[in-house]
Amino acid sequence: MNEMIRKTIEDGKAVLGLEFGSTRIKAVLVDESHSVVAMGTWDWENSLADNIWTYSLEDIWKGLQGCYKSLAEDVRERYGVTLTKLAALGFSGMMHGYMPFDAAGELLVPFRTWRNTMTEEACRKLTPLFQFNIPQRWSIAHLYQAILNGEEHVKDISYLTTLAGYIHWQLSGEGKEGGERVLGVGEASGMFPIDSAICDYDAEMTAKFDELVADKGFGWKLKEILPGVLPAGEKAGTLSAAGAKLLDPSGNLQPGVPMCPPEGDAGTGMTATNSVKVRTGNISAGTSIFSMVVTEKALSGVHEEIDMVTTPDGSPVAMVHCNNCTSDLNAWVNLFEEFAGRFGMKTDKNELYGMLYREALTADTDCGGLMAYNYFAGEPVTGLNGGRPMFVRTPDAKFTLANFMRSHLYSSMATLKIGNDILLKEEQVKVDSLTGHGGLFKTPVVGQQLMAAAMNAPVTVMDTASEGGAWGMAVLAAYMREKAEGETLPDYLSSRIFAGQTGTTIEPKPEDVAGFDAFIERYKSTLPAEKAAVEGLV
């Protein structure tokens, strides 16, 4: 088997997918059967500079090169060959945010990531103008907020893109001016609303925006500075000589590799979980948490808790996105690890997570009077412009380890549940299947069981889910290369990628559903305390 894989790599038939996550950059190499044959990683963290969550350009390139080097070393160690040729590649990253460049390719202000909640004024004006929910993290919200703030750089914008779009642009060109100014439609739908009928930005809304800012006298129209939009399966340029050197400074990687449209982590998550068909959905749970449900029709109204984006092939998707998920959980597990260390006990981190998560299944279904808020950052779904992790309990609460862990697991899902209760209960959106992926689901059963309670729907975790978005990106690159004439992305995934795949499905337990519903009512009634903490604890 290793000999076959080695030959696939040597012959340049392997496909690379690379994704920039919030805390980890991950690369996977897949063979012609779409199985992962090598992997690379690079850990990184955003920083809070001048009260703005950001990553520096230096960190972006250091991370990209470090991740690719890790992959190349994995290939060399496993198969004894040097990675020099690829059949196709694609890049994805955290959606949304704000990266404006001038005509010389210089970044005009530090990268403003999806995590920032600084565009409330812009959203309050754009949402009624468009009659379409514009979340704070969207690129158009950041652009309009910069205009409202009178920021000097706006007049000099030549190109506005996302992290994935920036990487793709730079690697497909020969200098800072870049190459292909394009995005996959799923990623583009997090910059500006998409008209699925034409797979492009909504023309009526772009005209309304241009009219809104006409008095500013900018030398650009909106569509002139936004990336072009491509559906999955289209070719989006090739890896340039300069791009190959940027990705692999060793010089081993050859240029000329076909590149698929860069996508966002939402699109790669849908792809990795076979959730691009109507009435399917997926839940990605890591540093942030979001659900995606492919809808049969438009929603009856505008809901600020629900974003309308698209699949990588342009179908409408109802998305509930929450900025906070596992960061507070991770902090508590680190505290327990530190405590154990004081007694000289060396703990395996995965075993510690597993033990604590499993303990939560023995808790009271309503957490016994314990309440937790996991807000490291602001949370627009619940109207918070900042975050303060908080734990509170009644004096007579059942303060056990099990209830403590369950309250924090519930907290990691609570804001997602609030948004999806609107989608599933008020809008009556039908969902046949939900697939979970991300760190919250790594411990078997626990995350699935509690998420099934939150959504009151069966949740499946597939055997490939641990590979996550980087694998999904590799699959999208393979689709570009392999698709037959007229073969849709849903058909390709069902017949070529997921045929015969196995996974585990957990149905919601009525007692868990009732317990989570009781918890969420207390959660909502206690939100004023969390808001007071944000305002008072500075």
Coordinates of C-alpha atoms in Angstrom, one line a residue:
M1 CA 0.0 0.0 0.0
N2 CA 2.8 2.4 0.9
E3 CA 4.4 1.7 -2.4
M4 CA 1.2 2.7 -4.3
I5 CA 0.9 5.9 -2.3
R6 CA 4.6 6.7 -2.8
K7 CA 4.1 6.3 -6.6
T8 CA 1.0 8.5 -6.5
I9 CA 3.0 11.3 -4.8
E10 CA 6.0 10.9 -7.0
D11 CA 3.8 11.0 -10.1
G12 CA 2.2 14.3 -8.9
K13 CA -1.3 12.8 -8.6
A14 CA -1.9 13.7 -5.0
V15 CA -4.2 16.7 -4.1
L16 CA -3.5 19.2 -1.3
G17 CA -6.0 21.0 0.8
L18 CA -5.0 23.6 3.4
E19 CA -7.1 25.5 5.9
F20 CA -6.4 28.4 8.2
G21 CA -8.4 27.7 11.4
S22 CA -8.6 30.0 14.4
T23 CA -5.9 28.2 16.4
R24 CA -4.4 25.7 13.9
I25 CA -3.4 25.7 10.3
K26 CA -3.8 22.3 8.8
A27 CA -2.8 20.7 5.5
V28 CA -3.8 17.3 4.2
L29 CA -2.6 15.4 1.1
V30 CA -5.1 12.9 -0.4
D31 CA -4.5 10.2 -2.9
E32 CA -6.7 9.2 -5.9
S33 CA -9.2 7.5 -3.6
H34 CA -9.5 10.8 -1.6
S35 CA -7.9 9.1 1.5
V36 CA -5.6 11.2 3.6
V37 CA -2.0 10.0 3.1
A38 CA -0.1 12.8 4.9
M39 CA -0.8 15.7 7.1
G40 CA 0.9 18.9 8.4
T41 CA -0.1 21.4 11.1
W42 CA 0.9 24.7 12.6
D43 CA -0.5 26.2 15.8
W44 CA -1.1 29.9 15.9
E45 CA -3.2 32.4 17.9
N46 CA -4.8 35.7 17.1
S47 CA -3.8 38.8 19.1
L48 CA -5.7 41.7 20.4
A49 CA -4.0 44.9 19.1
D50 CA -5.6 48.3 19.7
N51 CA -8.7 46.4 20.7
I52 CA -8.9 44.6 17.4
W53 CA -8.5 40.8 16.9
T54 CA -5.9 40.3 14.2
Y55 CA -3.2 38.1 12.8
S56 CA -0.1 39.8 11.3
L57 CA 0.9 39.2 7.7
E58 CA 4.2 37.8 9.1
D59 CA 2.3 35.2 11.2
I60 CA 0.1 34.3 8.2
W61 CA 3.1 33.5 6.0
K62 CA 5.1 31.9 8.8
G63 CA 2.1 29.7 9.5
L64 CA 1.5 28.8 5.9
Q65 CA 5.1 27.8 5.3
G66 CA 5.4 26.0 8.7
C67 CA 2.3 24.0 8.0
Y68 CA 3.4 23.1 4.5
K69 CA 6.9 22.1 5.8
S70 CA 5.3 19.9 8.4
L71 CA 3.3 18.2 5.6
A72 CA 6.4 17.7 3.4
E73 CA 8.3 16.2 6.3
D74 CA 5.4 13.9 7.0
V75 CA 5.5 12.7 3.4
R76 CA 9.3 12.2 3.6
E77 CA 9.1 10.3 6.8
R78 CA 6.2 8.0 5.7
Y79 CA 7.2 7.3 2.1
G80 CA 10.8 8.4 1.7
V81 CA 10.1 10.8 -1.1
T82 CA 10.3 14.6 -1.6
L83 CA 7.0 16.3 -2.4
T84 CA 7.6 18.2 -5.7
K85 CA 4.4 17.9 -7.7
L86 CA 0.7 18.1 -7.0
A87 CA -2.4 17.4 -9.1
A88 CA -4.4 20.2 -7.6
L89 CA -4.6 22.4 -4.5
G90 CA -6.9 24.7 -2.7
F91 CA -6.9 27.0 0.3
S92 CA -9.6 27.8 2.8
G93 CA -9.8 29.9 5.9
M94 CA -11.9 31.6 8.5
M95 CA -14.7 33.4 6.7
H96 CA -15.5 37.1 6.7
G97 CA -13.2 39.8 8.1
Y98 CA -11.5 42.7 6.4
M99 CA -8.3 42.8 4.4
P100 CA -8.2 46.0 2.2
F101 CA -5.3 46.5 -0.2
D102 CA -4.2 49.4 -2.3
A103 CA -3.2 49.3 -6.0
A104 CA 0.4 48.3 -5.0
G105 CA -0.8 45.3 -3.1
E106 CA -0.1 46.8 0.4
L107 CA -2.4 46.0 3.2
L108 CA -4.0 49.3 4.3
V109 CA -5.0 48.4 7.9
P110 CA -4.2 45.3 10.0
F111 CA -6.4 42.3 9.2
R112 CA -9.7 42.6 11.1
T113 CA -10.9 39.0 11.7
W114 CA -14.4 37.5 12.0
R115 CA -14.0 37.7 15.8
N116 CA -14.4 41.5 16.0
T117 CA -17.7 42.9 17.1
M118 CA -17.1 46.5 16.1
T119 CA -19.5 47.1 13.2
E120 CA -22.9 47.3 15.0
E121 CA -23.7 50.8 13.6
A122 CA -23.0 49.6 10.0
C123 CA -25.2 46.5 10.5
R124 CA -28.1 48.6 11.9
K125 CA -28.1 50.6 8.7
L126 CA -27.3 47.9 6.1
T127 CA -29.8 45.3 7.3
P128 CA -32.9 47.4 6.7
L129 CA -31.5 48.9 3.5
F130 CA -30.9 45.4 2.0
Q131 CA -33.8 43.7 3.8
F132 CA -31.2 41.0 4.4
N133 CA -29.4 40.3 7.6
I134 CA -25.8 41.7 7.6
P135 CA -23.8 40.2 10.6
Q136 CA -21.1 42.2 12.2
R137 CA -18.3 39.9 11.0
W138 CA -19.1 40.3 7.3
S139 CA -16.7 42.1 5.1
I140 CA -19.3 44.6 3.9
A141 CA -20.1 45.5 7.5
H142 CA -16.4 46.2 8.2
L143 CA -16.1 48.3 5.0
Y144 CA -19.2 50.4 5.8
Q145 CA -18.2 50.8 9.4
A146 CA -14.8 52.1 8.2
I147 CA -16.6 54.6 6.0
L148 CA -18.9 55.7 8.9
N149 CA -15.8 56.1 11.0
G150 CA -14.2 58.4 8.4
E151 CA -11.2 56.1 8.1
E152 CA -8.7 57.7 5.6
H153 CA -7.6 54.4 4.0
V154 CA -11.0 53.6 2.4
K155 CA -10.5 55.9 -0.6
D156 CA -7.3 54.0 -1.5
I157 CA -8.9 50.5 -1.6
S158 CA -8.1 48.7 -4.8
Y159 CA -9.0 45.2 -3.6
L160 CA -11.0 43.9 -0.6
T161 CA -10.7 40.2 0.3
T162 CA -10.7 37.5 3.0
L163 CA -7.8 35.5 4.4
A164 CA -8.4 32.6 2.0
G165 CA -8.7 35.0 -0.9
Y166 CA -5.5 36.8 0.1
I167 CA -3.5 33.5 0.1
H168 CA -4.9 32.5 -3.2
W169 CA -4.3 35.9 -4.7
Q170 CA -0.7 35.9 -3.6
L171 CA 0.1 32.3 -4.6
S172 CA -1.3 32.7 -8.1
G173 CA 0.7 35.8 -9.0
E174 CA 4.3 37.0 -9.2
G175 CA 4.3 40.0 -6.8
K176 CA 2.4 41.9 -4.2
E177 CA -0.1 42.9 -6.8
G178 CA -1.0 39.3 -6.8
G179 CA -2.7 37.0 -9.4
E180 CA -6.3 35.7 -9.3
R181 CA -8.7 38.0 -7.5
V182 CA -11.4 35.4 -6.9
L183 CA -13.3 33.5 -4.2
G184 CA -15.5 30.5 -4.1
V185 CA -19.2 31.4 -3.9
G186 CA -19.5 30.1 -0.3
E187 CA -16.7 32.3 0.9
A188 CA -17.9 35.2 -1.1
S189 CA -21.3 34.9 0.5
G190 CA -19.7 35.9 3.8
M191 CA -18.5 39.1 2.2
F192 CA -21.7 40.3 0.6
P193 CA -25.1 38.8 -0.1
I194 CA -25.2 36.3 -3.1
D195 CA -28.0 35.9 -5.6
S196 CA -28.0 32.0 -6.0
A197 CA -29.8 32.3 -9.3
I198 CA -26.8 33.9 -10.9
C199 CA -24.1 32.7 -8.5
D200 CA -22.8 36.2 -8.0
Y201 CA -23.2 39.2 -5.7
D202 CA -26.8 40.5 -5.5
A203 CA -27.0 43.2 -8.2
E204 CA -29.8 45.2 -6.5
M205 CA -27.9 45.3 -3.2
T206 CA -24.6 46.3 -4.8
A207 CA -26.4 49.2 -6.5
K208 CA -28.0 50.2 -3.2
F209 CA -24.6 50.2 -1.5
D210 CA -23.0 52.3 -4.3
E211 CA -25.9 54.8 -4.0
L212 CA -25.5 54.9 -0.2
V213 CA -21.9 56.0 -0.4
A214 CA -22.0 58.0 -3.6
D215 CA -21.6 61.3 -1.7
K216 CA -18.2 60.2 -0.4
G217 CA -16.6 60.5 -3.9
F218 CA -14.6 57.3 -3.7
G219 CA -12.8 56.3 -7.0
W220 CA -14.3 52.8 -6.9
K221 CA -17.6 51.0 -7.2
L222 CA -18.3 48.1 -4.8
K223 CA -18.1 45.3 -7.3
E224 CA -14.8 46.6 -8.7
I225 CA -13.0 46.0 -5.4
L226 CA -14.7 42.7 -4.4
P227 CA -13.2 39.3 -5.6
G228 CA -14.8 37.6 -8.6
V229 CA -17.2 34.8 -7.6
L230 CA -16.7 31.2 -8.8
P231 CA -18.7 28.0 -8.0
A232 CA -17.1 24.8 -7.0
G233 CA -15.6 22.9 -9.9
E234 CA -14.2 25.9 -11.7
K235 CA -10.5 26.4 -12.2
A236 CA -9.2 29.5 -10.4
G237 CA -5.7 29.9 -11.8
T238 CA -2.4 28.1 -11.2
L239 CA 0.3 28.1 -8.6
S240 CA 2.9 30.7 -9.9
A241 CA 6.7 30.3 -9.6
A242 CA 6.7 33.0 -6.9
G243 CA 3.7 31.4 -5.2
A244 CA 5.5 28.0 -5.1
K245 CA 8.5 29.6 -3.5
L246 CA 6.2 31.4 -1.0
L247 CA 4.5 28.1 -0.1
D248 CA 7.7 26.0 -0.1
P249 CA 10.8 28.2 0.5
S250 CA 12.9 25.0 0.0
G251 CA 12.2 25.3 -3.7
N252 CA 11.1 21.6 -4.0
L253 CA 7.5 22.3 -5.0
Q254 CA 7.0 22.9 -8.7
P255 CA 4.7 25.7 -10.0
G256 CA 1.8 25.2 -12.4
V257 CA -0.5 23.4 -10.0
P258 CA -4.2 24.0 -10.9
M259 CA -5.9 25.8 -8.1
C260 CA -9.6 25.6 -7.2
P261 CA -11.6 28.6 -5.9
P262 CA -10.6 29.4 -2.3
E263 CA -13.4 28.6 0.1
G264 CA -14.3 29.4 3.7
D265 CA -14.4 27.1 6.7
A266 CA -18.2 26.9 6.4
G267 CA -18.0 25.6 2.8
T268 CA -15.3 23.1 3.6
G269 CA -17.2 21.9 6.6
M270 CA -20.3 21.3 4.4
T271 CA -18.2 19.4 1.9
A272 CA -16.4 17.3 4.6
T273 CA -19.7 16.2 6.0
N274 CA -21.6 15.7 2.8
S275 CA -24.0 18.5 3.8
V276 CA -24.6 20.3 0.5
K277 CA -28.0 18.8 -0.4
V278 CA -31.3 20.5 0.4
R279 CA -32.5 19.5 4.0
T280 CA -29.1 18.5 5.1
G281 CA -26.9 20.4 7.6
N282 CA -23.8 20.3 9.7
I283 CA -22.5 21.7 12.9
S284 CA -18.9 22.8 13.2
A285 CA -17.8 23.2 16.9
G286 CA -14.3 24.4 17.8
T287 CA -13.1 27.9 18.9
S288 CA -16.3 29.2 17.3
I289 CA -19.5 27.2 16.6
F290 CA -21.9 27.4 13.7
S291 CA -24.6 25.3 12.0
M292 CA -25.4 25.3 8.3
V293 CA -28.7 24.0 7.0
V294 CA -29.4 23.9 3.2
T295 CA -32.9 25.3 2.9
E296 CA -35.7 24.5 0.5
K297 CA -36.9 28.1 0.3
A298 CA -36.2 31.6 1.6
L299 CA -37.0 32.4 5.2
S300 CA -40.2 34.3 5.9
G301 CA -38.4 37.2 7.5
V302 CA -35.1 38.8 8.4
H303 CA -33.6 37.3 11.6
E304 CA -30.5 38.9 13.0
E305 CA -29.6 35.5 14.6
I306 CA -29.5 33.8 11.2
D307 CA -27.2 34.5 8.3
M308 CA -28.0 33.5 4.7
V309 CA -24.9 32.2 2.9
T310 CA -24.4 29.5 0.3
T311 CA -22.9 26.1 -0.3
P312 CA -19.7 25.9 -2.4
D313 CA -22.0 25.4 -5.5
G314 CA -24.2 28.3 -4.7
S315 CA -27.3 26.8 -3.0
P316 CA -28.9 29.0 -0.2
V317 CA -27.9 28.1 3.4
A318 CA -29.3 29.3 6.7
M319 CA -26.3 29.7 9.0
V320 CA -26.3 30.3 12.8
H321 CA -22.8 31.5 13.7
C322 CA -21.6 32.0 17.3
N323 CA -18.2 33.5 18.1
N324 CA -17.6 31.4 21.2
C325 CA -17.6 27.7 21.8
T326 CA -14.7 25.7 23.4
S327 CA -12.3 28.3 24.6
D328 CA -13.8 28.4 28.1
L329 CA -14.1 24.7 28.2
N330 CA -10.4 24.4 27.3
A331 CA -9.5 26.9 30.0
W332 CA -11.2 24.8 32.7
V333 CA -9.6 21.6 31.4
N334 CA -6.2 23.3 31.6
L335 CA -7.0 24.3 35.2
F336 CA -7.8 20.7 36.1
E337 CA -4.6 19.6 34.5
E338 CA -2.6 22.2 36.5
F339 CA -4.3 21.0 39.7
A340 CA -3.4 17.4 39.0
G341 CA 0.1 18.4 38.3
R342 CA 0.4 20.0 41.8
F343 CA -0.1 16.4 43.1
G344 CA 2.6 15.1 40.8
M345 CA 0.1 13.4 38.5
K346 CA 1.0 13.6 34.8
T347 CA -2.2 13.5 32.8
D348 CA -2.8 12.7 29.2
K349 CA -4.7 15.6 27.8
N350 CA -7.0 13.5 25.6
E351 CA -7.8 11.2 28.5
L352 CA -8.5 14.2 30.8
Y353 CA -10.9 15.6 28.2
G354 CA -12.6 12.2 27.8
M355 CA -13.0 11.7 31.6
L356 CA -14.4 15.1 32.2
Y357 CA -16.8 15.0 29.2
R358 CA -18.1 11.6 30.1
E359 CA -18.7 12.7 33.6
A360 CA -21.1 15.3 32.2
L361 CA -23.4 12.5 31.0
T362 CA -24.0 11.5 34.6
A363 CA -25.2 15.0 35.5
D364 CA -28.7 16.4 36.1
T365 CA -30.1 17.1 32.6
D366 CA -30.8 20.8 33.6
C367 CA -27.3 21.1 35.3
G368 CA -28.8 21.3 38.8
G369 CA -28.9 25.1 39.1
L370 CA -25.5 25.8 37.6
M371 CA -25.1 28.4 34.9
A372 CA -22.1 29.2 32.7
Y373 CA -21.3 31.7 30.0
N374 CA -18.4 30.9 27.6
Y375 CA -18.0 34.4 26.1
F376 CA -14.4 35.2 25.4
A377 CA -15.5 37.5 22.7
G378 CA -18.6 39.4 21.9
E379 CA -21.7 37.5 20.7
P380 CA -24.1 39.3 18.3
V381 CA -26.7 36.5 18.5
T382 CA -27.3 37.5 22.2
G383 CA -26.5 41.2 21.7
L384 CA -23.1 41.3 23.4
N385 CA -20.3 43.5 22.1
G386 CA -17.7 41.9 24.4
G387 CA -17.2 38.8 26.4
R388 CA -16.4 37.8 30.0
P389 CA -16.4 34.1 30.8
M390 CA -18.7 33.6 33.8
F391 CA -19.9 30.8 36.1
V392 CA -22.7 31.3 38.6
R393 CA -24.9 29.1 40.7
T394 CA -27.8 29.3 43.2
P395 CA -26.9 28.7 46.9
D396 CA -28.8 25.4 46.9
A397 CA -27.5 24.2 43.5
K398 CA -26.2 20.7 43.1
F399 CA -22.5 21.7 42.8
T400 CA -21.0 18.5 41.4
L401 CA -18.2 17.9 38.9
A402 CA -20.8 16.3 36.6
N403 CA -23.1 19.3 36.7
F404 CA -20.2 21.7 36.4
M405 CA -18.9 20.0 33.2
R406 CA -22.4 19.6 31.7
S407 CA -23.1 23.3 32.4
H408 CA -20.0 24.3 30.5
L409 CA -20.8 21.9 27.6
Y410 CA -24.3 23.3 27.4
S411 CA -22.8 26.8 27.5
S412 CA -20.7 26.0 24.5
M413 CA -23.9 25.1 22.5
A414 CA -26.4 27.5 24.1
T415 CA -26.1 30.5 21.8
L416 CA -26.3 28.1 18.8
K417 CA -29.4 26.6 20.2
I418 CA -31.0 30.1 20.6
G419 CA -30.5 30.8 16.9
N420 CA -31.6 27.4 15.7
D421 CA -34.8 27.5 17.8
I422 CA -35.8 30.4 15.6
L423 CA -34.9 28.4 12.4
L424 CA -36.4 25.1 13.3
K425 CA -39.3 26.1 15.5
E426 CA -40.4 29.5 14.2
E427 CA -39.5 29.2 10.5
Q428 CA -40.3 25.4 10.4
V429 CA -37.2 24.6 8.4
K430 CA -37.0 20.9 7.8
V431 CA -33.8 19.0 8.4
D432 CA -33.3 15.3 7.5
S433 CA -29.8 15.0 8.8
L434 CA -27.2 16.9 10.8
T435 CA -23.5 16.0 10.9
G436 CA -21.1 17.2 13.6
H437 CA -17.4 17.9 13.2
G438 CA -14.7 19.7 15.1
G439 CA -13.0 19.5 18.5
L440 CA -16.2 19.3 20.5
F441 CA -17.1 15.9 18.9
K442 CA -13.6 14.3 19.4
T443 CA -14.7 12.5 22.6
P444 CA -17.1 9.8 21.4
V445 CA -20.9 10.2 22.3
V446 CA -20.8 13.2 24.6
G447 CA -20.8 16.1 22.2
Q448 CA -23.2 14.2 19.9
Q449 CA -25.7 13.4 22.7
L450 CA -25.8 16.9 24.1
M451 CA -25.9 18.5 20.6
A452 CA -28.8 16.2 19.7
A453 CA -30.6 17.5 22.8
A454 CA -29.8 21.1 21.8
M455 CA -31.2 20.7 18.3
N456 CA -33.8 18.1 19.0
A457 CA -32.6 16.2 16.0
P458 CA -30.3 13.3 15.3
V459 CA -26.6 14.1 15.0
T460 CA -24.1 12.0 13.0
V461 CA -20.3 12.0 13.3
M462 CA -18.6 10.5 10.4
D463 CA -15.3 8.6 10.4
T464 CA -13.6 11.2 8.3
A465 CA -14.9 14.2 10.4
S466 CA -11.7 14.4 12.3
E467 CA -9.9 15.5 9.1
G468 CA -12.2 18.5 9.0
G469 CA -12.0 21.4 6.7
A470 CA -8.6 20.8 5.2
W471 CA -9.8 17.5 3.9
G472 CA -13.0 19.2 2.6
M473 CA -10.8 21.7 0.8
A474 CA -8.8 18.8 -0.8
V475 CA -12.1 17.2 -1.9
L476 CA -13.1 20.5 -3.6
A477 CA -9.8 20.7 -5.4
A478 CA -10.3 17.0 -6.5
Y479 CA -13.8 17.9 -7.7
M480 CA -12.4 20.6 -9.9
R481 CA -10.0 18.1 -11.4
E482 CA -12.2 15.0 -11.7
K483 CA -15.8 16.1 -12.3
A484 CA -17.6 14.7 -15.3
E485 CA -19.6 16.9 -17.6
G486 CA -22.7 18.0 -15.8
E487 CA -21.7 16.2 -12.5
T488 CA -23.0 18.3 -9.6
L489 CA -21.1 18.7 -6.3
P490 CA -23.9 16.8 -4.4
D491 CA -23.7 14.0 -6.9
Y492 CA -19.9 13.9 -6.8
L493 CA -19.8 13.8 -3.0
S494 CA -22.5 11.1 -2.7
S495 CA -21.2 8.8 -5.5
R496 CA -17.4 9.3 -5.3
I497 CA -16.5 10.5 -1.8
F498 CA -19.0 9.2 0.7
A499 CA -20.3 6.0 -0.9
G500 CA -19.7 3.3 1.7
Q501 CA -18.6 5.8 4.4
T502 CA -19.6 4.9 8.0
G503 CA -20.4 7.0 11.0
T504 CA -22.4 7.0 14.2
T505 CA -25.8 8.6 14.7
I506 CA -27.3 9.6 18.1
E507 CA -31.0 10.4 18.4
P508 CA -32.1 13.0 21.0
K509 CA -33.2 11.7 24.3
P510 CA -36.5 13.3 25.5
E511 CA -35.1 13.9 29.0
D512 CA -32.0 15.6 27.6
V513 CA -34.1 17.8 25.3
A514 CA -36.3 18.9 28.3
G515 CA -33.3 19.5 30.5
F516 CA -31.5 21.6 27.8
D517 CA -34.8 23.6 27.2
A518 CA -35.0 24.3 31.0
F519 CA -31.3 25.3 31.1
I520 CA -31.7 27.7 28.1
E521 CA -34.6 29.5 29.6
R522 CA -32.5 30.3 32.7
Y523 CA -29.6 31.1 30.4
K524 CA -31.7 33.8 28.6
S525 CA -33.1 35.2 31.9
T526 CA -29.5 35.5 33.3
L527 CA -28.0 37.2 30.3
P528 CA -28.3 40.7 31.9
A529 CA -25.7 39.5 34.5
E530 CA -23.3 38.6 31.7
K531 CA -23.9 42.0 30.0
A532 CA -23.2 43.7 33.3
A533 CA -20.0 41.7 33.6
V534 CA -18.9 43.0 30.2
E535 CA -19.6 46.6 31.2
G536 CA -18.3 46.4 34.7
L537 CA -15.3 44.1 34.5
V538 CA -12.7 46.0 32.5

